[in-house]
CSV table of C-alpha atoms in Angstrom, one decimal:
chain,number,residue,atom,x,y,z
Q,1,MET,CA,-0.1,0.0,0.2
Q,2,LYS,CA,2.0,3.7,-1.0
Q,3,LEU,CA,2.5,5.9,2.4
Q,4,ILE,CA,-0.1,8.3,0.6
Q,5,TYR,CA,-3.6,5.5,1.4
Q,6,GLN,CA,-1.5,5.1,4.4
Q,7,HIS,CA,-1.8,7.9,6.0
Q,8,ILE,CA,-5.6,8.7,4.9
Q,9,LEU,CA,-6.4,5.1,6.5
Q,10,SER,CA,-4.7,6.4,9.7
Q,11,PHE,CA,-6.6,9.5,9.6
Q,12,LEU,CA,-9.4,9.0,9.3
Q,13,VAL,CA,-9.5,5.6,11.7
Q,14,VAL,CA,-8.0,8.5,14.1
Q,15,ILE,CA,-10.9,10.5,13.6
Q,16,LEU,CA,-13.7,7.5,12.6
Q,17,THR,CA,-13.0,6.1,16.2
Q,18,ALA,CA,-13.1,9.7,18.1
Q,19,VAL,CA,-16.3,10.6,16.0
Q,20,MET,CA,-18.2,6.7,17.4
Q,21,ILE,CA,-16.7,7.8,20.9
Q,22,ILE,CA,-18.3,11.1,20.7
Q,23,GLY,CA,-21.2,10.3,19.3
Q,24,PHE,CA,-22.2,7.2,21.6
Q,25,SER,CA,-21.0,9.0,25.3
Q,26,THR,CA,-23.4,11.6,24.2
Q,27,ILE,CA,-26.0,9.0,23.6
Q,28,ASN,CA,-26.3,7.5,26.6
Q,29,TYR,CA,-25.7,10.5,28.3
Q,30,GLN,CA,-29.3,12.1,26.4
Q,31,LYS,CA,-30.8,8.4,26.8
Q,32,GLU,CA,-30.2,8.7,30.9
Q,33,GLN,CA,-31.4,13.1,30.6
Q,34,ALA,CA,-34.3,11.9,28.8
Q,35,TYR,CA,-35.4,9.0,31.4
Q,36,GLN,CA,-34.3,11.3,34.3
Q,37,SER,CA,-36.4,14.2,32.9
Q,38,ASN,CA,-39.6,11.6,32.7
Q,39,TYR,CA,-39.0,10.8,36.0
Q,40,VAL,CA,-38.9,13.3,37.2
Q,41,ARG,CA,-42.2,14.9,34.5
Q,42,LEU,CA,-44.1,11.7,36.1
Q,43,GLU,CA,-42.7,13.0,40.4
Q,44,GLY,CA,-44.1,15.7,39.2
Q,45,TYR,CA,-47.4,13.8,38.4
Q,46,ALA,CA,-47.7,12.2,41.2
Q,47,THR,CA,-47.5,14.9,43.5
Q,48,ASN,CA,-50.4,16.3,42.1
Q,49,ILE,CA,-52.2,13.7,41.4
Q,50,SER,CA,-52.0,13.1,46.3
Q,51,LYS,CA,-52.5,16.3,46.7
Q,52,LEU,CA,-56.9,15.5,45.1
Q,53,LYS,CA,-56.6,14.3,49.0
Q,54,PHE,CA,-58.9,10.9,47.7
Q,55,TYR,CA,-57.4,8.9,49.9
Q,56,GLY,CA,-58.9,8.0,54.1
Q,57,GLN,CA,-62.0,10.7,52.8
Q,58,LYS,CA,-65.0,9.6,55.0
Q,59,ASN,CA,-69.2,9.1,54.0
Q,60,VAL,CA,-67.5,9.0,50.4
Q,61,THR,CA,-68.6,5.2,48.7
Q,62,LYS,CA,-66.2,3.7,46.6
Q,63,SER,CA,-67.9,4.2,43.3
Q,64,GLN,CA,-68.3,8.1,44.4
Q,65,GLN,CA,-64.3,8.5,45.1
Q,66,GLU,CA,-63.5,6.8,42.5
Q,67,GLU,CA,-65.8,8.7,41.0
Q,68,SER,CA,-64.6,11.9,41.9
Q,69,PHE,CA,-61.2,11.2,41.5
Q,70,LEU,CA,-61.4,10.6,37.8
Q,71,GLY,CA,-62.7,13.9,37.2
Q,72,GLN,CA,-60.7,16.0,39.7
Q,73,LEU,CA,-57.9,14.0,37.5
Q,74,THR,CA,-59.0,15.9,34.2
Q,75,PHE,CA,-57.5,18.7,34.0
Q,76,VAL,CA,-54.2,16.4,35.0
Q,77,LEU,CA,-53.7,14.5,32.7
Q,78,HIS,CA,-55.5,16.4,29.3
Q,79,ASP,CA,-54.0,14.8,26.2
Q,80,GLU,CA,-51.4,13.5,28.1
Q,81,ASN,CA,-50.7,10.0,27.5
Q,82,LEU,CA,-50.0,8.5,31.1
Q,83,LYS,CA,-51.1,5.0,33.1
Q,84,ILE,CA,-51.8,5.3,36.4
Q,85,PHE,CA,-52.5,3.0,39.6
Q,86,ILE,CA,-53.3,3.5,42.6
Q,87,MET,CA,-52.7,1.0,45.4
Q,88,ASP,CA,-54.0,0.9,48.7
Q,89,GLN,CA,-51.6,1.0,52.3
Q,90,LYS,CA,-51.3,-3.4,50.9
Q,91,LEU,CA,-49.6,-1.8,47.5
Q,92,GLN,CA,-52.6,-3.6,46.2
Q,93,THR,CA,-54.0,-1.3,42.9
Q,94,THR,CA,-57.2,0.5,44.3
Q,95,TYR,CA,-57.5,1.9,40.8
Q,96,PRO,CA,-58.8,1.4,37.6
Q,97,LEU,CA,-58.9,-1.5,39.0
Q,98,GLY,CA,-58.6,-3.7,42.1
Q,99,GLY,CA,-56.6,-6.7,43.9
Q,100,TYR,CA,-53.9,-6.8,41.1
Q,101,ASP,CA,-50.6,-7.4,43.6
Q,102,ILE,CA,-47.5,-5.9,40.7
Q,103,LEU,CA,-45.3,-5.7,42.6
Q,104,LYS,CA,-42.1,-7.2,44.0
Q,105,PRO,CA,-41.5,-7.7,47.6
Q,106,SER,CA,-37.7,-6.2,47.0
Q,107,ALA,CA,-39.8,-2.6,45.5
Q,108,LYS,CA,-42.3,-3.0,48.4
Q,109,LYS,CA,-39.9,-2.8,50.8
Q,110,LEU,CA,-38.6,0.6,49.6
Q,111,LEU,CA,-42.2,2.1,49.0
Q,112,LYS,CA,-42.8,1.1,53.7
Q,113,LYS,CA,-39.7,3.1,53.7
Q,114,GLY,CA,-41.0,6.1,51.9
Q,115,GLN,CA,-38.7,6.1,48.9
Q,116,VAL,CA,-39.7,6.2,45.0
Q,117,VAL,CA,-39.1,3.3,43.1
Q,118,ARG,CA,-38.5,3.9,39.2
Q,119,ILE,CA,-39.0,1.3,36.8
Q,120,LYS,CA,-36.9,2.6,32.7
Q,121,ASP,CA,-38.7,-0.4,30.8
Q,122,ASP,CA,-41.5,-2.4,32.3
Q,123,HIS,CA,-40.3,-5.2,29.0
Q,124,SER,CA,-36.8,-4.8,29.8
Q,125,GLU,CA,-35.7,-9.0,31.4
Q,126,GLY,CA,-33.5,-6.4,34.2
Q,127,GLN,CA,-35.8,-5.2,35.5
Q,128,LYS,CA,-36.8,-5.2,39.2
Q,129,ALA,CA,-39.6,-4.2,40.0
Q,130,LEU,CA,-42.3,-5.7,38.2
Q,131,ALA,CA,-43.8,-9.5,39.2
Q,132,PRO,CA,-42.7,-11.8,37.4
Q,133,LYS,CA,-45.6,-12.6,35.6
Q,134,ILE,CA,-46.3,-9.2,34.6
Q,135,LYS,CA,-46.1,-9.4,31.1
Q,136,GLY,CA,-48.7,-12.4,31.2
Q,137,ARG,CA,-51.4,-13.0,34.0
Q,138,VAL,CA,-50.8,-11.4,37.6
Q,139,LYS,CA,-51.9,-12.8,41.0
Q,140,ARG,CA,-55.1,-11.2,41.9
Q,141,SER,CA,-58.7,-12.5,43.3
Q,142,ASP,CA,-60.1,-13.5,39.6
Q,143,PRO,CA,-57.1,-15.2,38.2
Q,144,GLY,CA,-59.5,-15.5,35.1
Q,145,LYS,CA,-58.1,-12.0,35.0
Q,146,ARG,CA,-55.1,-10.7,32.3
Q,147,SER,CA,-52.7,-8.6,32.2
Q,148,SER,CA,-53.3,-6.6,29.3
Q,149,ARG,CA,-56.4,-5.6,31.0
Q,150,LEU,CA,-53.5,-2.9,33.0
Q,151,PHE,CA,-51.0,-2.9,30.1
Q,152,THR,CA,-50.9,-3.5,26.5
Q,153,ALA,CA,-48.1,-4.7,24.0
Q,154,GLU,CA,-45.5,-1.5,24.8
Q,155,SER,CA,-42.9,-0.7,26.9
Q,156,TYR,CA,-43.6,1.8,29.6
Q,157,THR,CA,-40.7,3.7,31.8
Q,158,TRP,CA,-42.8,3.9,35.5
Q,159,VAL,CA,-42.5,6.1,38.6
Q,160,ILE,CA,-43.9,5.2,41.9
Q,161,VAL,CA,-44.4,7.3,44.5
Q,162,PRO,CA,-45.3,6.2,48.1
Q,163,GLN,CA,-48.0,8.4,50.1
Q,164,MET,CA,-46.9,8.3,54.2
Q,165,LYS,CA,-48.9,9.1,56.6
Q,166,SER,CA,-47.6,10.8,60.2
Q,167,THR,CA,-48.4,9.4,63.0
Q,168,SER,CA,-47.2,9.3,66.5
Q,169,SER,CA,-45.8,6.4,65.6
Q,170,GLY,CA,-44.0,8.4,62.6
Q,171,GLU,CA,-44.4,7.8,59.1
Q,172,LYS,CA,-47.2,5.5,57.8
Q,173,LEU,CA,-47.5,3.6,54.2
Q,174,VAL,CA,-51.1,4.6,52.7
Q,175,GLY,CA,-50.9,4.0,50.2
Q,176,ALA,CA,-48.7,4.4,46.7
Q,177,ILE,CA,-49.3,6.4,43.2
Q,178,MET,CA,-47.4,3.9,39.9
Q,179,ILE,CA,-47.9,6.8,37.2
Q,180,GLY,CA,-45.6,5.8,33.9
Q,181,SER,CA,-45.1,6.5,29.8
Q,182,ARG,CA,-44.4,5.0,27.2
Q,183,VAL,CA,-41.1,4.7,26.5
Q,184,LYS,CA,-40.8,5.3,22.6
Q,185,ASP,CA,-42.0,9.1,23.9
Q,186,VAL,CA,-39.0,9.5,25.7
Q,187,MET,CA,-37.0,8.0,23.4
Q,188,VAL,CA,-38.6,10.6,21.2
Q,189,THR,CA,-35.2,13.2,21.6
Q,190,VAL,CA,-32.6,10.3,22.3
Q,191,GLN,CA,-33.7,9.3,18.0
Q,192,GLN,CA,-33.0,12.7,17.4
Q,193,VAL,CA,-29.9,12.5,18.7
Q,194,LYS,CA,-29.1,9.8,17.1
Q,195,ALA,CA,-30.1,11.3,14.2
Q,196,ASN,CA,-28.0,14.7,14.5
Q,197,ILE,CA,-25.0,12.3,14.9
Q,198,ILE,CA,-25.6,9.9,12.5
Q,199,LYS,CA,-25.7,13.3,9.3
Q,200,ALA,CA,-22.7,15.1,12.0
Q,201,SER,CA,-21.0,12.0,11.0
Q,202,ALA,CA,-21.3,11.1,7.3
Q,203,ILE,CA,-20.6,14.7,6.7
Q,204,THR,CA,-17.8,14.4,9.8
Q,205,PHE,CA,-16.0,11.2,6.8
Q,206,VAL,CA,-16.7,14.0,3.5
Q,207,VAL,CA,-14.7,16.4,4.8
Q,208,SER,CA,-12.4,14.1,7.0
Q,209,LEU,CA,-11.6,12.6,3.9
Q,210,ILE,CA,-11.2,15.8,1.5
Q,211,LEU,CA,-8.5,16.7,4.4
Q,212,SER,CA,-7.3,13.2,5.5
Q,213,PHE,CA,-6.4,13.4,0.9
Q,214,VAL,CA,-4.8,17.1,1.7
Q,215,ILE,CA,-2.8,16.6,4.3
Q,216,ALA,CA,-1.3,12.6,3.6
Q,217,PHE,CA,-1.0,14.8,-0.3
Q,218,TYR,CA,1.5,17.4,0.9
Q,219,GLN,CA,3.5,15.1,3.5
Q,220,THR,CA,4.1,12.2,1.1
Q,221,SER,CA,4.9,15.0,-1.9
Q,222,ARG,CA,8.1,16.5,1.1
Q,223,ILE,CA,8.9,12.6,1.4
Q,224,LYS,CA,8.1,11.6,-2.6
Q,225,LYS,CA,10.8,15.1,-3.5
Q,226,LEU,CA,13.7,12.9,-0.8
Q,227,SER,CA,13.3,9.9,-3.1
Q,228,ILE,CA,13.4,11.3,-6.0
Q,229,ALA,CA,16.6,13.5,-4.8
Q,230,ALA,CA,18.0,10.3,-3.6
Q,231,ARG,CA,17.5,8.4,-7.2
Q,232,GLN,CA,19.7,11.7,-8.4
Q,233,VAL,CA,21.7,11.0,-6.4
Q,234,LYS,CA,22.8,7.7,-7.0
Q,235,ASN,CA,23.1,8.4,-10.3
Q,236,GLY,CA,25.5,11.0,-9.7
Q,237,ASP,CA,24.4,14.2,-9.4
Q,238,LEU,CA,26.3,15.4,-6.7
Q,239,ASP,CA,24.5,19.3,-6.7
Q,240,VAL,CA,21.3,18.2,-6.3
Q,241,HIS,CA,18.7,20.2,-3.1
Q,242,VAL,CA,16.2,19.6,-1.7
Q,243,ALA,CA,14.6,23.0,-0.1
Q,244,HIS,CA,12.8,22.9,2.8
Q,245,LYS,CA,11.6,25.4,6.2
Q,246,ARG,CA,12.8,24.3,8.9
Q,247,GLY,CA,9.6,23.5,10.8
Q,248,ASP,CA,9.7,19.4,11.6
Q,249,GLU,CA,11.4,16.2,10.9
Q,250,ILE,CA,10.9,16.1,7.4
Q,251,ASP,CA,12.3,19.4,7.0
Q,252,ASP,CA,14.9,18.6,9.2
Q,253,LEU,CA,15.7,15.0,7.1
Q,254,ALA,CA,16.3,17.7,3.8
Q,255,GLU,CA,18.2,19.7,6.0
Q,256,ASN,CA,20.7,15.7,7.0
Q,257,PHE,CA,19.6,15.0,3.3
Q,258,ASN,CA,22.3,18.1,2.2
Q,259,GLU,CA,24.3,18.6,4.0
Q,260,MET,CA,25.1,14.5,4.1
Q,261,VAL,CA,25.3,15.7,0.0
Q,262,VAL,CA,27.4,17.8,0.4
Q,263,SER,CA,29.9,15.6,2.4
Q,264,LEU,CA,29.3,13.5,0.0
Q,265,LYS,CA,30.4,15.6,-2.9
Q,266,LYS,CA,33.5,16.9,-0.8
Q,267,SER,CA,34.6,13.3,-0.4
Q,268,ASN,CA,34.7,12.8,-4.3
Q,269,GLU,CA,36.2,15.7,-5.0
Q,270,GLU,CA,39.2,14.2,-3.2
Q,271,VAL,CA,38.5,10.9,-3.7
Q,272,LYS,CA,39.2,12.1,-7.1
Q,273,ALA,CA,42.7,15.1,-6.4
Q,274,GLN,CA,43.8,11.4,-4.7
Q,275,GLU,CA,43.4,9.2,-7.6
Q,276,LYS,CA,45.3,12.1,-9.7
Q,277,ARG,CA,48.5,12.3,-8.3
Q,278,ARG,CA,48.3,9.3,-7.0
Q,279,ASP,CA,48.0,8.2,-11.1
Q,280,GLN,CA,51.0,10.9,-11.4
Q,281,PHE,CA,53.1,9.8,-9.1
Q,282,MET,CA,53.0,6.4,-9.9
Q,283,GLN,CA,54.7,7.9,-13.3
Q,284,ASP,CA,56.9,9.4,-11.6
Q,285,VAL,CA,58.3,7.0,-9.5
Q,286,ALA,CA,58.1,4.6,-13.0
Q,287,HIS,CA,60.2,7.4,-14.7
Q,288,GLU,CA,62.3,7.2,-11.3
Q,289,MET,CA,63.2,3.4,-11.3
Q,290,ARG,CA,63.3,3.7,-15.1
Q,291,THR,CA,66.1,5.6,-15.3
Q,292,PRO,CA,68.9,3.8,-12.4
Q,293,LEU,CA,67.3,0.1,-14.0
Q,294,THR,CA,67.4,1.6,-18.2
Q,295,THR,CA,71.4,3.1,-16.6
Q,296,ILE,CA,72.8,-0.5,-14.6
Q,297,ASN,CA,71.4,-2.9,-17.8
Q,298,GLY,CA,73.5,-0.4,-20.6
Q,299,LEU,CA,76.4,0.0,-18.2
Q,300,LEU,CA,75.9,-4.7,-17.7
Q,301,GLU,CA,74.9,-4.8,-22.1
Q,302,GLY,CA,78.6,-2.5,-22.6
Q,303,MET,CA,80.7,-5.5,-20.1
Q,304,GLN,CA,78.9,-8.5,-21.9
Q,305,TYR,CA,80.0,-6.9,-25.6
Q,306,ASN,CA,82.9,-5.6,-24.2
Q,307,ALA,CA,82.2,-1.9,-25.1
Q,308,ILE,CA,83.7,-0.2,-22.4
Q,309,PRO,CA,87.3,0.6,-22.1
Q,310,GLU,CA,88.0,-1.1,-19.3
Q,311,GLU,CA,89.3,1.3,-17.7
Q,312,ALA,CA,86.0,2.9,-17.4
Q,313,ILE,CA,84.9,-0.1,-16.1
Q,314,PRO,CA,85.5,0.3,-12.6
Q,315,GLN,CA,83.9,3.8,-12.9
Q,316,SER,CA,80.9,1.8,-14.4
Q,317,VAL,CA,80.8,-0.3,-11.0
Q,318,ASP,CA,80.3,2.4,-8.5
Q,319,LEU,CA,77.4,4.5,-10.9
Q,320,MET,CA,75.7,0.6,-10.8
Q,321,SER,CA,76.4,0.5,-7.1
Q,322,ARG,CA,75.2,4.0,-7.0
Q,323,GLU,CA,72.0,3.3,-8.8
Q,324,ALA,CA,70.9,0.2,-7.4
Q,325,LYS,CA,71.6,1.7,-4.2
Q,326,ARG,CA,68.7,4.2,-5.0
Q,327,LEU,CA,66.5,1.8,-6.1
Q,328,ILE,CA,66.8,0.2,-2.6
Q,329,ARG,CA,65.8,3.2,-1.4
Q,330,LEU,CA,62.9,3.8,-3.3
Q,331,VAL,CA,61.5,0.6,-2.5
Q,332,ASN,CA,62.6,1.0,1.2
Q,333,GLU,CA,61.1,4.4,1.5
Q,334,ASN,CA,57.8,2.9,0.2
Q,335,LEU,CA,57.9,-0.3,3.2
Q,336,ASP,CA,58.7,2.3,6.0
Q,337,TYR,CA,55.7,4.3,5.2
Q,338,GLU,CA,53.2,1.1,4.8
Q,339,ARG,CA,54.5,-0.7,7.8
Q,340,ILE,CA,54.3,3.2,10.0
Q,341,ARG,CA,51.7,3.7,8.8
Q,342,SER,CA,49.9,0.3,10.3
Q,343,GLY,CA,51.3,0.7,12.8
Q,344,LYS,CA,53.5,-1.9,12.8
Q,345,ASN,CA,56.6,0.3,13.5
Q,346,GLN,CA,57.6,-0.6,17.5
Q,347,LEU,CA,59.0,2.7,19.0
Q,348,ILE,CA,61.7,2.7,21.4
Q,349,LYS,CA,60.7,5.4,23.4
Q,350,THR,CA,63.0,7.7,26.3
Q,351,LYS,CA,63.8,10.6,28.0
Q,352,PHE,CA,67.0,12.3,26.8
Q,353,ASN,CA,68.9,15.5,25.1
Q,354,ALA,CA,68.5,16.0,22.0
Q,355,HIS,CA,71.0,18.4,21.5
Q,356,SER,CA,73.5,15.4,19.8
Q,357,ILE,CA,70.8,14.9,17.6
Q,358,LEU,CA,70.0,18.1,16.1
Q,359,SER,CA,74.1,18.4,15.3
Q,360,ASP,CA,74.4,15.1,13.1
Q,361,VAL,CA,71.5,16.4,11.7
Q,362,GLN,CA,73.2,19.6,11.2
Q,363,GLN,CA,76.6,17.9,10.4
Q,364,GLN,CA,75.0,14.8,7.7
Q,365,LEU,CA,72.7,16.8,5.7
Q,366,LYS,CA,75.8,20.4,5.5
Q,367,GLN,CA,77.2,18.9,2.7
Q,368,ASN,CA,73.6,19.1,0.7
Q,369,ALA,CA,72.6,22.1,1.5
Q,370,ALA,CA,75.6,23.0,0.2
Q,371,LYS,CA,75.0,21.4,-3.5
Q,372,ASN,CA,72.3,23.7,-3.7
Q,373,GLY,CA,73.8,26.5,-1.8
Q,374,ASP,CA,72.8,26.3,0.8
Q,375,LYS,CA,73.6,27.0,4.7
Q,376,ILE,CA,72.0,25.3,8.0
Q,377,VAL,CA,72.0,26.8,11.1
Q,378,LEU,CA,71.8,25.2,14.5
Q,379,ASP,CA,69.8,27.3,16.8
Q,380,THR,CA,69.7,25.4,20.2
Q,381,PRO,CA,70.3,25.8,23.7
Q,382,ASP,CA,73.4,23.2,24.9
Q,383,GLU,CA,69.7,20.6,27.0
Q,384,VAL,CA,67.1,19.9,24.4
Q,385,MET,CA,65.3,17.0,27.1
Q,386,VAL,CA,63.0,15.1,25.2
Q,387,TYR,CA,60.8,11.8,25.5
Q,388,ALA,CA,60.7,10.7,22.6
Q,389,ASP,CA,62.1,7.5,20.4
Q,390,GLN,CA,66.0,8.9,19.3
Q,391,ASP,CA,66.2,6.6,16.0
Q,392,ARG,CA,62.5,7.5,14.9
Q,393,LEU,CA,63.3,11.8,16.1
Q,394,LYS,CA,66.2,12.1,14.2
Q,395,GLN,CA,63.8,10.1,10.9
Q,396,MET,CA,61.1,13.0,11.5
Q,397,LEU,CA,64.7,15.8,11.3
Q,398,VAL,CA,66.4,14.6,8.9
Q,399,ASN,CA,63.9,14.0,6.8
Q,400,LEU,CA,62.5,17.5,6.8
Q,401,THR,CA,65.7,18.9,7.0
Q,402,GLN,CA,66.1,17.3,4.0
Q,403,ASN,CA,62.6,18.6,2.4
Q,404,ALA,CA,63.9,22.3,3.0
Q,405,ILE,CA,67.0,21.8,1.3
Q,406,GLN,CA,64.8,20.3,-1.9
Q,407,PHE,CA,62.7,23.9,-2.3
Q,408,THR,CA,65.4,26.1,-1.3
Q,409,ASN,CA,68.3,27.7,-3.2
Q,410,ASN,CA,70.7,30.1,-2.0
Q,411,GLY,CA,69.2,30.4,1.3
Q,412,THR,CA,69.3,28.8,4.8
Q,413,ILE,CA,67.9,26.5,7.0
Q,414,THR,CA,67.2,26.8,10.5
Q,415,VAL,CA,66.6,23.5,12.7
Q,416,LYS,CA,65.7,25.2,16.4
Q,417,GLY,CA,65.1,23.0,19.6
Q,418,ARG,CA,63.4,24.7,22.0
Q,419,ARG,CA,61.2,23.3,26.2
Q,420,PHE,CA,58.2,23.8,27.5
Q,421,GLN,CA,56.0,23.1,30.0
Q,422,HIS,CA,55.3,19.2,29.8
Q,423,GLY,CA,56.8,18.8,26.7
Q,424,THR,CA,59.4,19.7,23.2
Q,425,ILE,CA,59.1,21.8,19.9
Q,426,PHE,CA,61.2,21.2,17.2
Q,427,SER,CA,61.4,23.2,13.8
Q,428,VAL,CA,63.0,23.4,10.3
Q,429,GLN,CA,62.9,26.6,8.4
Q,430,ASP,CA,63.5,27.6,5.8
Q,431,THR,CA,63.5,30.8,3.0
Q,432,GLY,CA,62.7,28.4,-0.4
Q,433,ILE,CA,59.8,28.7,-2.4
Q,434,GLY,CA,57.1,29.0,0.2
Q,435,MET,CA,53.8,27.2,-0.9
Q,436,ASN,CA,50.0,28.4,-1.0
Q,437,GLU,CA,47.2,27.3,1.0
Q,438,GLU,CA,46.3,24.7,-1.2
Q,439,GLN,CA,49.0,22.8,-0.9
Q,440,LYS,CA,49.2,23.3,2.9
Q,441,LYS,CA,46.0,21.0,2.6
Q,442,TYR,CA,47.6,17.9,1.1
Q,443,ILE,CA,51.7,18.7,1.8
Q,444,PHE,CA,51.4,15.5,4.3
Q,445,GLU,CA,49.0,12.5,2.6
Q,446,ARG,CA,51.5,10.4,0.6
Q,447,PHE,CA,51.7,11.8,-3.3
Q,448,TYR,CA,51.6,15.2,-2.6
Q,449,LYS,CA,55.2,15.3,-4.0
Q,450,ALA,CA,53.3,13.8,-7.9
Q,451,ASP,CA,52.4,17.9,-8.0
Q,452,PRO,CA,53.9,19.1,-11.1
Q,453,ALA,CA,54.7,22.3,-10.1
Q,454,ARG,CA,56.6,21.3,-6.8
Q,455,ALA,CA,58.4,18.3,-8.8
Q,456,ARG,CA,60.7,20.7,-10.9
Q,457,TYR,CA,62.1,21.9,-7.5
Q,458,GLY,CA,63.8,18.3,-7.0
Q,459,GLY,CA,61.8,15.7,-8.9
Q,460,THR,CA,60.3,13.4,-6.5
Q,461,GLY,CA,63.8,13.1,-4.6
Q,462,GLU,CA,63.4,9.9,-3.2
Q,463,SER,CA,59.5,8.9,-3.1
Q,464,GLY,CA,57.6,11.8,-2.3
Q,465,LEU,CA,56.9,10.2,0.6
Q,466,GLY,CA,58.9,12.0,4.2
Q,467,LEU,CA,56.4,14.7,5.2
Q,468,SER,CA,53.8,11.3,5.7
Q,469,ILE,CA,55.9,9.3,7.0
Q,470,VAL,CA,57.0,12.4,9.5
Q,471,LEU,CA,53.8,13.2,10.3
Q,472,SER,CA,52.7,9.5,11.1
Q,473,LEU,CA,55.7,8.9,13.5
Q,474,VAL,CA,54.5,12.8,15.4
Q,475,ARG,CA,51.6,11.1,15.8
Q,476,GLN,CA,52.2,7.7,16.9
Q,477,HIS,CA,54.3,9.8,19.8
Q,478,GLY,CA,51.4,11.3,21.0
Q,479,GLY,CA,52.4,14.6,19.4
Q,480,LYS,CA,51.1,17.5,17.0
Q,481,ILE,CA,52.8,18.9,13.6
Q,482,LYS,CA,52.0,21.9,11.6
Q,483,VAL,CA,53.5,24.1,9.1
Q,484,GLU,CA,53.4,28.0,8.2
Q,485,SER,CA,54.5,29.1,4.2
Q,486,GLU,CA,54.1,32.0,2.4
Q,487,PRO,CA,55.0,31.7,-0.7
Q,488,ASN,CA,58.3,33.5,-1.9
Q,489,VAL,CA,58.8,33.6,1.3
Q,490,GLY,CA,59.5,30.2,2.8
Q,491,SER,CA,57.6,27.6,4.9
Q,492,THR,CA,58.0,26.6,9.0
Q,493,PHE,CA,57.1,23.1,9.7
Q,494,THR,CA,56.7,22.6,13.4
Q,495,ILE,CA,57.2,19.1,15.8
Q,496,ILE,CA,55.9,19.7,19.0
Q,497,LEU,CA,56.3,15.8,21.1
Q,498,TYR,CA,54.6,15.8,24.6
Q,499,ASP,CA,56.9,14.3,28.2
Q,500,GLN,CA,55.7,11.3,28.9
Q,501,GLY,CA,51.7,11.1,30.8
Q,502,TYR,CA,51.0,14.5,28.1
Q,503,GLU,CA,50.7,12.4,24.4
Q,504,GLN,CA,47.5,13.0,22.6
Q,505,LYS,CA,45.4,10.6,21.2
Q,506,TYR,CA,44.5,9.5,17.1
Q,507,GLU,CA,41.8,7.4,16.1
Q,508,ASP,CA,43.3,7.3,12.8
Q,509,GLU,CA,47.2,7.8,11.7
């Protein structure tokens, strides 16, 4: 079943259920009110009849009493469709026919106490006051009489009002007046209410159906927009935007959907950039590896066919050795990066003075710097205590210094080391070509060295993994690394290593 029909059905079920509950409650309430009003009306009649003072009149015969009573009763009954019975102190009927015992003992007991007895429906099986055979024969002195002379086939509601007389010993029952009206007369108002409720329910159903369709169509149309947008994203369109007003949960879903699409678009662009850099990197690495392999292969073929003079053989062997070592370095740096990135590299961290390592870096790379016309300056106190792995710290500083040498010509490279509270700061500052914001964004990524704009300042170097290795080692140490750079001014790489117990943790390497 489509969502729009589900919404319509759910709205109708809720509305119609509410209408039925209200309707039944109203009918029951109106029914009870109708009976209560009728009871009050009948009791009023009984009170008026009792004022006629036909009880206990002296020197008046029974027939005279009845004739006088019927004459006086004319103005009370008028055109009312009522049934009236008069009972004596034994609660047997005296008018219109005498001798009938129509009440149950329980009803008689209440009347003798002066309580009014009410009977809602004398044809109901649940009635409690009338005798069991009230709808057939009744007990009397003349059993040949049938109850149809007292009660018709129609249902009646009755009120039996006791007539009490005050005596020296208290209130004494002297008779009772039983007066009733047809149930269908009482139910006229209720039937009108039922008819009105049925009409109102029909109108409510039609209006609810229309409103349910409108509301459901509005809600499902918003969801349908999201569905269409999701299908467009599935087909590769990442420029989708779903309009929303920030009003409800569907608008929140639309907002989250838009944010997801933006994130997917950004991730897709980054993946494409990564793939482009990776392809360029593979081309450059293949070129770097092809050059030494071609050199080695050419020299071997020359030796094989005696094309190289004997006096040049030592130089050729030395060249092949250098090219072979270069290939080994390319492979080793890739393997080293993978081992560090995967966390397989185990650090042996101790607290030591890093001044000697800084000095070694200066001495080790000063000749390489001199080839570019650079000089390395060491700016550090005699004692620079640090908590780190000595070999890996030296590797990080060497990689940063080599990177500075590669992109600096006829400049100065300054290597610094300083203590601060709970840690040590190392920095390598150069006066080279610098970087723009886009280059800084990707500088620590594995394939960034393949960027042609920077490759012209030294190609791919060895493997283009130096800064990526530094980033991974810094994070394994629980430290931080940052870079500040400005094009044609220079760059400064800063490493922060914390003391034991103050290291930071990274979920992703």
